Amino acid sequence: MPEANNATADTTALRIASTPTTIVSAKPVVLPAPGRGEDLQVRVSAPATGSDLPVVVLSHGFGWSMDGYAPLADFWAARGFVVVQPTHLDSRTLGLPADDPRTPRIWRIRVEDLVRVLDELDALEAAVPGLAGRLDRSRTAVAGHSWGAQTASTLLGARVLGSDGVPGEDMSDARVKAGVLLTPPGRGGDDLTPFAVENLPFMNPSFDGMTTPALIVAGDRDRSALTTRGPDWFTDPYILSPGSKSLLTLFGAEHSLGGIPGYEVAETTDESPERVALIQQLTWAYLRSALDPADGSWKAAQAALEEDPHPLGSLQSK
């Protein structure tokens, strides 16, 4: 049965987003996925009312599922977006063994999951009571956290370098007009630890072709065991990609950015409701304006952050 939900009040001084409305969520919506070994389960969340709704496909980090990232999914849905959350094969809810023959391909299957969602929007729309005919397919974005950010980045034009240094397949998708990448992995090669080089060959991205507009969010205390570098590693997708990009650097933030996977979850080492609230506001504003150039939410959010006497982060754009 669909679940009704009301988003909580904002806890940050930067309040740009509109008043929340009731949302409806349906899960699991099952999409047939021949050859994947498991059909694709997704969650769809949407405002209970409204039409011409833009779509955000949200890719979870390692081990999570469609049930994670409520602070973002519920916030966006309560303010005008249809949010679709696939459960990738690495989800703890599926219990895939490490020696499963699909494991080396999970990074690619993740990308295929996002494409499948875009291909099956009609079925997803029909699965949520009252949602039929209310989507605006011309305004579609992708978002992701950590491994999910790398997954989303491929639809924006990032590619994986082979062992010979040659970029692999271009998996960008013209249907995707913008992206939000939260703590996306940076360059591979010598910037990776020996463990990452040996076990994660797909973590060798090229951002040269990532031309689709995107907001990159990084924490200035985010240190990963996968890289020999510091927190600046997570800013590579901004620095090394062409085109219109923005970078939000959050002060004191570690990999969970204050708790975006969920409130009071075990993986959050830097719990901060205020930081999460800022991310909610700024990502919502960015998506609004990136998918509708006439919308002034992003400019208003930028101005509000600049005027904040005690900002939780800094913002730059190119």
mmCIF file of N, CA and C in Angstrom, residues 69-184:
data_model
loop_
_atom_site.group_PDB
_atom_site.id
_atom_site.type_symbol
_atom_site.label_atom_id
_atom_site.label_comp_id
_atom_site.label_asym_id
_atom_site.label_seq_id
_atom_site.Cartn_x
_atom_site.Cartn_y
_atom_site.Cartn_z
ATOM 1 N N TYR A 69 18.115 7.204 2.440
ATOM 2 C CA TYR A 69 18.141 8.582 1.942
ATOM 3 C C TYR A 69 16.805 9.308 2.060
ATOM 4 N N ALA A 70 16.040 8.945 3.083
ATOM 5 C CA ALA A 70 14.770 9.634 3.309
ATOM 6 C C ALA A 70 14.934 11.144 3.498
ATOM 7 N N PRO A 71 16.013 11.624 4.150
ATOM 8 C CA PRO A 71 16.146 13.078 4.298
ATOM 9 C C PRO A 71 16.150 13.827 2.967
ATOM 10 N N LEU A 72 16.644 13.188 1.920
ATOM 11 C CA LEU A 72 16.634 13.828 0.604
ATOM 12 C C LEU A 72 15.375 13.468 -0.183
ATOM 13 N N ALA A 73 15.079 12.172 -0.270
ATOM 14 C CA ALA A 73 13.951 11.734 -1.104
ATOM 15 C C ALA A 73 12.641 12.348 -0.640
ATOM 16 N N ASP A 74 12.387 12.332 0.666
ATOM 17 C CA ASP A 74 11.128 12.880 1.176
ATOM 18 C C ASP A 74 11.078 14.398 1.016
ATOM 19 N N PHE A 75 12.212 15.045 1.233
ATOM 20 C CA PHE A 75 12.250 16.504 1.099
ATOM 21 C C PHE A 75 11.960 16.926 -0.333
ATOM 22 N N TRP A 76 12.628 16.291 -1.286
ATOM 23 C CA TRP A 76 12.410 16.643 -2.692
ATOM 24 C C TRP A 76 10.974 16.340 -3.119
ATOM 25 N N ALA A 77 10.475 15.177 -2.730
ATOM 26 C CA ALA A 77 9.112 14.799 -3.139
ATOM 27 C C ALA A 77 8.077 15.738 -2.533
ATOM 28 N N ALA A 78 8.280 16.154 -1.293
ATOM 29 C CA ALA A 78 7.324 17.045 -0.628
ATOM 30 C C ALA A 78 7.327 18.443 -1.219
ATOM 31 N N ARG A 79 8.282 18.696 -2.101
ATOM 32 C CA ARG A 79 8.395 20.012 -2.723
ATOM 33 C C ARG A 79 8.442 19.932 -4.241
ATOM 34 N N GLY A 80 7.721 18.943 -4.798
ATOM 35 C CA GLY A 80 7.445 19.009 -6.221
ATOM 36 C C GLY A 80 8.133 18.040 -7.141
ATOM 37 N N PHE A 81 8.951 17.104 -6.622
ATOM 38 C CA PHE A 81 9.645 16.155 -7.483
ATOM 39 C C PHE A 81 9.075 14.749 -7.325
ATOM 40 N N VAL A 82 9.128 13.991 -8.405
ATOM 41 C CA VAL A 82 8.917 12.548 -8.326
ATOM 42 C C VAL A 82 10.297 11.916 -8.158
ATOM 43 N N VAL A 83 10.502 11.218 -7.056
ATOM 44 C CA VAL A 83 11.807 10.639 -6.737
ATOM 45 C C VAL A 83 11.725 9.125 -6.884
ATOM 46 N N VAL A 84 12.616 8.577 -7.708
ATOM 47 C CA VAL A 84 12.638 7.137 -7.960
ATOM 48 C C VAL A 84 13.953 6.582 -7.420
ATOM 49 N N GLN A 85 13.854 5.571 -6.536
ATOM 50 C CA GLN A 85 15.022 5.008 -5.868
ATOM 51 C C GLN A 85 15.144 3.515 -6.166
ATOM 52 N N PRO A 86 16.050 3.141 -7.049
ATOM 53 C CA PRO A 86 16.262 1.718 -7.307
ATOM 54 C C PRO A 86 17.107 1.071 -6.215
ATOM 55 N N THR A 87 16.909 -0.226 -6.016
ATOM 56 C CA THR A 87 17.748 -1.016 -5.125
ATOM 57 C C THR A 87 18.768 -1.766 -5.975
ATOM 58 N N HIS A 88 20.042 -1.357 -5.869
ATOM 59 C CA HIS A 88 21.091 -1.986 -6.672
ATOM 60 C C HIS A 88 21.492 -3.337 -6.079
ATOM 61 N N LEU A 89 22.221 -4.135 -6.860
ATOM 62 C CA LEU A 89 22.574 -5.486 -6.448
ATOM 63 C C LEU A 89 23.490 -5.541 -5.240
ATOM 64 N N ASP A 90 24.217 -4.476 -4.953
ATOM 65 C CA ASP A 90 25.094 -4.469 -3.785
ATOM 66 C C ASP A 90 24.349 -4.204 -2.490
ATOM 67 N N SER A 91 23.052 -3.996 -2.538
ATOM 68 C CA SER A 91 22.272 -3.706 -1.340
ATOM 69 C C SER A 91 22.363 -4.847 -0.325
ATOM 70 N N ARG A 92 22.525 -4.491 0.939
ATOM 71 C CA ARG A 92 22.537 -5.496 2.003
ATOM 72 C C ARG A 92 21.218 -6.267 2.058
ATOM 73 N N THR A 93 20.152 -5.678 1.575
ATOM 74 C CA THR A 93 18.852 -6.354 1.613
ATOM 75 C C THR A 93 18.798 -7.547 0.673
ATOM 76 N N LEU A 94 19.702 -7.621 -0.285
ATOM 77 C CA LEU A 94 19.716 -8.727 -1.237
ATOM 78 C C LEU A 94 20.706 -9.816 -0.851
ATOM 79 N N GLY A 95 21.682 -9.473 -0.026
ATOM 80 C CA GLY A 95 22.615 -10.478 0.487
ATOM 81 C C GLY A 95 23.429 -11.185 -0.572
ATOM 82 N N LEU A 96 23.851 -10.470 -1.602
ATOM 83 C CA LEU A 96 24.645 -11.085 -2.664
ATOM 84 C C LEU A 96 26.017 -11.487 -2.118
ATOM 85 N N PRO A 97 26.441 -12.749 -2.269
ATOM 86 C CA PRO A 97 27.766 -13.151 -1.770
ATOM 87 C C PRO A 97 28.881 -12.501 -2.576
ATOM 88 N N ALA A 98 30.016 -12.309 -1.923
ATOM 89 C CA ALA A 98 31.139 -11.623 -2.568
ATOM 90 C C ALA A 98 31.631 -12.361 -3.808
ATOM 91 N N ASP A 99 31.471 -13.705 -3.817
ATOM 92 C CA ASP A 99 31.960 -14.483 -4.961
ATOM 93 C C ASP A 99 30.901 -14.677 -6.044
ATOM 94 N N ASP A 100 29.797 -13.947 -5.957
ATOM 95 C CA ASP A 100 28.778 -14.025 -6.998
ATOM 96 C C ASP A 100 29.393 -13.587 -8.329
ATOM 97 N N PRO A 101 29.130 -14.323 -9.407
ATOM 98 C CA PRO A 101 29.756 -13.987 -10.698
ATOM 99 C C PRO A 101 29.389 -12.613 -11.228
ATOM 100 N N ARG A 102 28.316 -12.014 -10.695
ATOM 101 C CA ARG A 102 27.934 -10.678 -11.142
ATOM 102 C C ARG A 102 28.741 -9.569 -10.467
ATOM 103 N N THR A 103 29.436 -9.908 -9.388
ATOM 104 C CA THR A 103 30.111 -8.882 -8.587
ATOM 105 C C THR A 103 31.028 -7.976 -9.406
ATOM 106 N N PRO A 104 31.879 -8.496 -10.291
ATOM 107 C CA PRO A 104 32.749 -7.592 -11.055
ATOM 108 C C PRO A 104 31.985 -6.633 -11.960
ATOM 109 N N ARG A 105 30.724 -6.984 -12.269
ATOM 110 C CA ARG A 105 29.939 -6.147 -13.184
ATOM 111 C C ARG A 105 28.923 -5.271 -12.461
ATOM 112 N N ILE A 106 28.900 -5.299 -11.139
ATOM 113 C CA ILE A 106 27.852 -4.563 -10.439
ATOM 114 C C ILE A 106 27.903 -3.073 -10.764
ATOM 115 N N TRP A 107 29.112 -2.524 -10.935
ATOM 116 C CA TRP A 107 29.191 -1.095 -11.237
ATOM 117 C C TRP A 107 28.445 -0.777 -12.529
ATOM 118 N N ARG A 108 28.551 -1.680 -13.514
ATOM 119 C CA ARG A 108 27.866 -1.473 -14.793
ATOM 120 C C ARG A 108 26.367 -1.768 -14.667
ATOM 121 N N ILE A 109 26.020 -2.799 -13.904
ATOM 122 C CA ILE A 109 24.609 -3.123 -13.693
ATOM 123 C C ILE A 109 23.912 -1.970 -12.974
ATOM 124 N N ARG A 110 24.624 -1.294 -12.088
ATOM 125 C CA ARG A 110 24.073 -0.111 -11.428
ATOM 126 C C ARG A 110 23.644 0.934 -12.463
ATOM 127 N N VAL A 111 24.514 1.184 -13.425
ATOM 128 C CA VAL A 111 24.182 2.153 -14.479
ATOM 129 C C VAL A 111 22.968 1.672 -15.261
ATOM 130 N N GLU A 112 22.942 0.380 -15.585
ATOM 131 C CA GLU A 112 21.798 -0.184 -16.307
ATOM 132 C C GLU A 112 20.514 -0.046 -15.507
ATOM 133 N N ASP A 113 20.616 -0.121 -14.171
ATOM 134 C CA ASP A 113 19.435 0.073 -13.326
ATOM 135 C C ASP A 113 18.839 1.464 -13.540
ATOM 136 N N LEU A 114 19.697 2.482 -13.576
ATOM 137 C CA LEU A 114 19.196 3.845 -13.770
ATOM 138 C C LEU A 114 18.569 4.011 -15.146
ATOM 139 N N VAL A 115 19.199 3.428 -16.150
ATOM 140 C CA VAL A 115 18.647 3.495 -17.509
ATOM 141 C C VAL A 115 17.312 2.762 -17.573
ATOM 142 N N ARG A 116 17.218 1.634 -16.884
ATOM 143 C CA ARG A 116 15.962 0.876 -16.871
ATOM 144 C C ARG A 116 14.834 1.711 -16.265
ATOM 145 N N VAL A 117 15.143 2.435 -15.203
ATOM 146 C CA VAL A 117 14.144 3.315 -14.596
ATOM 147 C C VAL A 117 13.652 4.339 -15.613
ATOM 148 N N LEU A 118 14.580 4.958 -16.331
ATOM 149 C CA LEU A 118 14.186 5.952 -17.334
ATOM 150 C C LEU A 118 13.358 5.320 -18.450
ATOM 151 N N ASP A 119 13.713 4.095 -18.818
ATOM 152 C CA ASP A 119 12.976 3.399 -19.875
ATOM 153 C C ASP A 119 11.559 3.019 -19.436
ATOM 154 N N GLU A 120 11.372 2.812 -18.131
ATOM 155 C CA GLU A 120 10.110 2.271 -17.626
ATOM 156 C C GLU A 120 9.301 3.289 -16.821
ATOM 157 N N LEU A 121 9.440 4.557 -17.129
ATOM 158 C CA LEU A 121 8.695 5.572 -16.380
ATOM 159 C C LEU A 121 7.184 5.393 -16.513
ATOM 160 N N ASP A 122 6.734 4.876 -17.653
ATOM 161 C CA ASP A 122 5.293 4.638 -17.799
ATOM 162 C C ASP A 122 4.800 3.630 -16.756
ATOM 163 N N ALA A 123 5.557 2.551 -16.581
ATOM 164 C CA ALA A 123 5.163 1.526 -15.618
ATOM 165 C C ALA A 123 5.238 2.055 -14.188
ATOM 166 N N LEU A 124 6.255 2.845 -13.906
ATOM 167 C CA LEU A 124 6.394 3.404 -12.563
ATOM 168 C C LEU A 124 5.274 4.393 -12.266
ATOM 169 N N GLU A 125 4.924 5.180 -13.267
ATOM 170 C CA GLU A 125 3.848 6.149 -13.113
ATOM 171 C C GLU A 125 2.523 5.442 -12.817
ATOM 172 N N ALA A 126 2.306 4.336 -13.495
ATOM 173 C CA ALA A 126 1.052 3.599 -13.318
ATOM 174 C C ALA A 126 0.995 2.876 -11.980
ATOM 175 N N ALA A 127 2.155 2.628 -11.367
ATOM 176 C CA ALA A 127 2.185 1.852 -10.126
ATOM 177 C C ALA A 127 1.784 2.666 -8.901
ATOM 178 N N VAL A 128 1.833 3.980 -9.002
ATOM 179 C CA VAL A 128 1.483 4.828 -7.863
ATOM 180 C C VAL A 128 0.088 5.394 -8.088
ATOM 181 N N PRO A 129 -0.868 5.060 -7.244
ATOM 182 C CA PRO A 129 -2.234 5.564 -7.438
ATOM 183 C C PRO A 129 -2.273 7.082 -7.525
ATOM 184 N N GLY A 130 -2.924 7.565 -8.578
ATOM 185 C CA GLY A 130 -3.082 9.002 -8.741
ATOM 186 C C GLY A 130 -1.931 9.706 -9.420
ATOM 187 N N LEU A 131 -0.884 8.974 -9.802
ATOM 188 C CA LEU A 131 0.285 9.637 -10.402
ATOM 189 C C LEU A 131 0.215 9.689 -11.923
ATOM 190 N N ALA A 132 -0.596 8.861 -12.528
ATOM 191 C CA ALA A 132 -0.639 8.770 -13.987
ATOM 192 C C ALA A 132 -0.892 10.128 -14.634
ATOM 193 N N GLY A 133 -0.085 10.418 -15.653
ATOM 194 C CA GLY A 133 -0.251 11.657 -16.413
ATOM 195 C C GLY A 133 0.319 12.895 -15.763
ATOM 196 N N ARG A 134 1.035 12.745 -14.663
ATOM 197 C CA ARG A 134 1.504 13.927 -13.925
ATOM 198 C C ARG A 134 3.012 14.172 -14.047
ATOM 199 N N LEU A 135 3.738 13.286 -14.733
ATOM 200 C CA LEU A 135 5.186 13.440 -14.874
ATOM 201 C C LEU A 135 5.543 14.321 -16.064
ATOM 202 N N ASP A 136 6.612 15.092 -15.896
ATOM 203 C CA ASP A 136 7.184 15.858 -16.996
ATOM 204 C C ASP A 136 8.507 15.203 -17.366
ATOM 205 N N ARG A 137 8.476 14.345 -18.374
ATOM 206 C CA ARG A 137 9.668 13.588 -18.746
ATOM 207 C C ARG A 137 10.759 14.440 -19.363
ATOM 208 N N SER A 138 10.439 15.647 -19.764
ATOM 209 C CA SER A 138 11.453 16.533 -20.333
ATOM 210 C C SER A 138 12.340 17.150 -19.251
ATOM 211 N N ARG A 139 11.953 16.973 -17.987
ATOM 212 C CA ARG A 139 12.746 17.506 -16.868
ATOM 213 C C ARG A 139 13.125 16.340 -15.946
ATOM 214 N N THR A 140 14.250 15.725 -16.299
ATOM 215 C CA THR A 140 14.715 14.542 -15.573
ATOM 216 C C THR A 140 16.151 14.749 -15.123
ATOM 217 N N ALA A 141 16.435 14.387 -13.871
ATOM 218 C CA ALA A 141 17.778 14.506 -13.306
ATOM 219 C C ALA A 141 18.162 13.197 -12.638
ATOM 220 N N VAL A 142 19.472 13.028 -12.398
ATOM 221 C CA VAL A 142 19.964 11.908 -11.607
ATOM 222 C C VAL A 142 20.711 12.465 -10.405
ATOM 223 N N ALA A 143 20.725 11.693 -9.331
ATOM 224 C CA ALA A 143 21.459 12.063 -8.128
ATOM 225 C C ALA A 143 22.022 10.790 -7.522
ATOM 226 N N GLY A 144 23.057 10.938 -6.685
ATOM 227 C CA GLY A 144 23.618 9.767 -6.040
ATOM 228 C C GLY A 144 24.602 10.165 -4.970
ATOM 229 N N HIS A 145 24.818 9.247 -4.030
ATOM 230 C CA HIS A 145 25.766 9.459 -2.940
ATOM 231 C C HIS A 145 26.855 8.393 -3.003
ATOM 232 N N SER A 146 28.115 8.801 -2.893
ATOM 233 C CA SER A 146 29.248 7.900 -2.846
ATOM 234 C C SER A 146 29.290 7.045 -4.117
ATOM 235 N N TRP A 147 29.216 5.706 -3.998
ATOM 236 C CA TRP A 147 29.206 4.880 -5.203
ATOM 237 C C TRP A 147 28.026 5.257 -6.088
ATOM 238 N N GLY A 148 26.921 5.637 -5.468
ATOM 239 C CA GLY A 148 25.772 6.090 -6.244
ATOM 240 C C GLY A 148 26.068 7.342 -7.040
ATOM 241 N N ALA A 149 26.952 8.189 -6.513
ATOM 242 C CA ALA A 149 27.339 9.394 -7.254
ATOM 243 C C ALA A 149 28.153 9.026 -8.492
ATOM 244 N N GLN A 150 29.044 8.031 -8.356
ATOM 245 C CA GLN A 150 29.768 7.583 -9.536
ATOM 246 C C GLN A 150 28.808 6.964 -10.551
ATOM 247 N N THR A 151 27.854 6.188 -10.058
ATOM 248 C CA THR A 151 26.856 5.592 -10.957
ATOM 249 C C THR A 151 26.108 6.680 -11.716
ATOM 250 N N ALA A 152 25.632 7.690 -10.996
ATOM 251 C CA ALA A 152 24.893 8.777 -11.638
ATOM 252 C C ALA A 152 25.772 9.555 -12.612
ATOM 253 N N SER A 153 27.055 9.704 -12.285
ATOM 254 C CA SER A 153 27.941 10.521 -13.126
ATOM 255 C C SER A 153 28.105 9.948 -14.522
ATOM 256 N N THR A 154 27.963 8.615 -14.667
ATOM 257 C CA THR A 154 28.113 8.031 -15.999
ATOM 258 C C THR A 154 27.004 8.483 -16.931
ATOM 259 N N LEU A 155 25.812 8.713 -16.393
ATOM 260 C CA LEU A 155 24.722 9.210 -17.224
ATOM 261 C C LEU A 155 24.921 10.676 -17.583
ATOM 262 N N LEU A 156 25.802 11.355 -16.844
ATOM 263 C CA LEU A 156 26.126 12.752 -17.146
ATOM 264 C C LEU A 156 27.289 12.864 -18.122
ATOM 265 N N GLY A 157 27.961 11.733 -18.412
ATOM 266 C CA GLY A 157 29.046 11.746 -19.386
ATOM 267 C C GLY A 157 30.391 11.280 -18.880
ATOM 268 N N ALA A 158 30.532 10.978 -17.584
ATOM 269 C CA ALA A 158 31.783 10.412 -17.088
ATOM 270 C C ALA A 158 31.971 9.012 -17.674
ATOM 271 N N ARG A 159 33.229 8.627 -17.868
ATOM 272 C CA ARG A 159 33.532 7.307 -18.426
ATOM 273 C C ARG A 159 34.610 6.633 -17.591
ATOM 274 N N VAL A 160 34.699 5.325 -17.691
ATOM 275 C CA VAL A 160 35.693 4.564 -16.949
ATOM 276 C C VAL A 160 36.880 4.283 -17.865
ATOM 277 N N LEU A 161 38.086 4.633 -17.380
ATOM 278 C CA LEU A 161 39.297 4.393 -18.149
ATOM 279 C C LEU A 161 39.700 2.928 -18.045
ATOM 280 N N GLY A 162 40.121 2.349 -19.162
ATOM 281 C CA GLY A 162 40.637 0.997 -19.148
ATOM 282 C C GLY A 162 42.058 0.961 -18.633
ATOM 283 N N SER A 163 42.613 -0.228 -18.517
ATOM 284 C CA SER A 163 43.988 -0.367 -18.033
ATOM 285 C C SER A 163 44.996 0.311 -18.954
ATOM 286 N N ASP A 164 44.587 0.529 -20.209
ATOM 287 C CA ASP A 164 45.445 1.216 -21.170
ATOM 288 C C ASP A 164 45.257 2.726 -21.148
ATOM 289 N N GLY A 165 44.391 3.202 -20.242
ATOM 290 C CA GLY A 165 44.157 4.644 -20.143
ATOM 291 C C GLY A 165 43.157 5.187 -21.137
ATOM 292 N N VAL A 166 42.551 4.313 -21.937
ATOM 293 C CA VAL A 166 41.575 4.732 -22.941
ATOM 294 C C VAL A 166 40.175 4.721 -22.326
ATOM 295 N N PRO A 167 39.402 5.794 -22.511
ATOM 296 C CA PRO A 167 38.045 5.805 -21.955
ATOM 297 C C PRO A 167 37.192 4.685 -22.521
ATOM 298 N N GLY A 168 36.410 4.058 -21.642
ATOM 299 C CA GLY A 168 35.515 2.998 -22.062
ATOM 300 C C GLY A 168 34.239 3.553 -22.665
ATOM 301 N N GLU A 169 33.214 2.742 -22.637
ATOM 302 C CA GLU A 169 31.951 3.073 -23.280
ATOM 303 C C GLU A 169 31.342 4.368 -22.746
ATOM 304 N N ASP A 170 30.810 5.161 -23.663
ATOM 305 C CA ASP A 170 30.066 6.365 -23.291
ATOM 306 C C ASP A 170 28.641 5.947 -22.938
ATOM 307 N N MET A 171 28.289 6.068 -21.660
ATOM 308 C CA MET A 171 26.966 5.654 -21.205
ATOM 309 C C MET A 171 26.108 6.858 -20.812
ATOM 310 N N SER A 172 26.439 8.021 -21.341
ATOM 311 C CA SER A 172 25.637 9.212 -21.061
ATOM 312 C C SER A 172 24.245 9.050 -21.648
ATOM 313 N N ASP A 173 23.290 9.754 -21.072
ATOM 314 C CA ASP A 173 21.896 9.626 -21.490
ATOM 315 C C ASP A 173 21.323 11.021 -21.719
ATOM 316 N N ALA A 174 20.902 11.274 -22.952
ATOM 317 C CA ALA A 174 20.408 12.602 -23.318
ATOM 318 C C ALA A 174 19.127 12.976 -22.585
ATOM 319 N N ARG A 175 18.427 11.991 -22.013
ATOM 320 C CA ARG A 175 17.207 12.297 -21.270
ATOM 321 C C ARG A 175 17.505 12.990 -19.946
ATOM 322 N N VAL A 176 18.723 12.845 -19.464
ATOM 323 C CA VAL A 176 19.115 13.422 -18.174
ATOM 324 C C VAL A 176 19.634 14.835 -18.400
ATOM 325 N N LYS A 177 18.996 15.799 -17.763
ATOM 326 C CA LYS A 177 19.325 17.208 -17.988
ATOM 327 C C LYS A 177 20.225 17.807 -16.911
ATOM 328 N N ALA A 178 20.352 17.149 -15.759
ATOM 329 C CA ALA A 178 21.155 17.695 -14.666
ATOM 330 C C ALA A 178 21.449 16.589 -13.665
ATOM 331 N N GLY A 179 22.426 16.844 -12.772
ATOM 332 C CA GLY A 179 22.762 15.854 -11.762
ATOM 333 C C GLY A 179 23.170 16.494 -10.449
ATOM 334 N N VAL A 180 23.025 15.740 -9.370
ATOM 335 C CA VAL A 180 23.535 16.108 -8.055
ATOM 336 C C VAL A 180 24.405 14.949 -7.581
ATOM 337 N N LEU A 181 25.710 15.201 -7.421
ATOM 338 C CA LEU A 181 26.669 14.174 -7.040
ATOM 339 C C LEU A 181 27.180 14.476 -5.637
ATOM 340 N N LEU A 182 26.810 13.619 -4.685
ATOM 341 C CA LEU A 182 27.155 13.810 -3.284
ATOM 342 C C LEU A 182 28.336 12.904 -2.931
ATOM 343 N N THR A 183 29.451 13.494 -2.571
ATOM 344 C CA THR A 183 30.724 12.806 -2.295
ATOM 345 C C THR A 183 31.084 11.811 -3.392
ATOM 346 N N PRO A 184 31.196 12.268 -4.644
ATOM 347 C CA PRO A 184 31.555 11.350 -5.730
ATOM 348 C C PRO A 184 33.043 11.016 -5.678
#
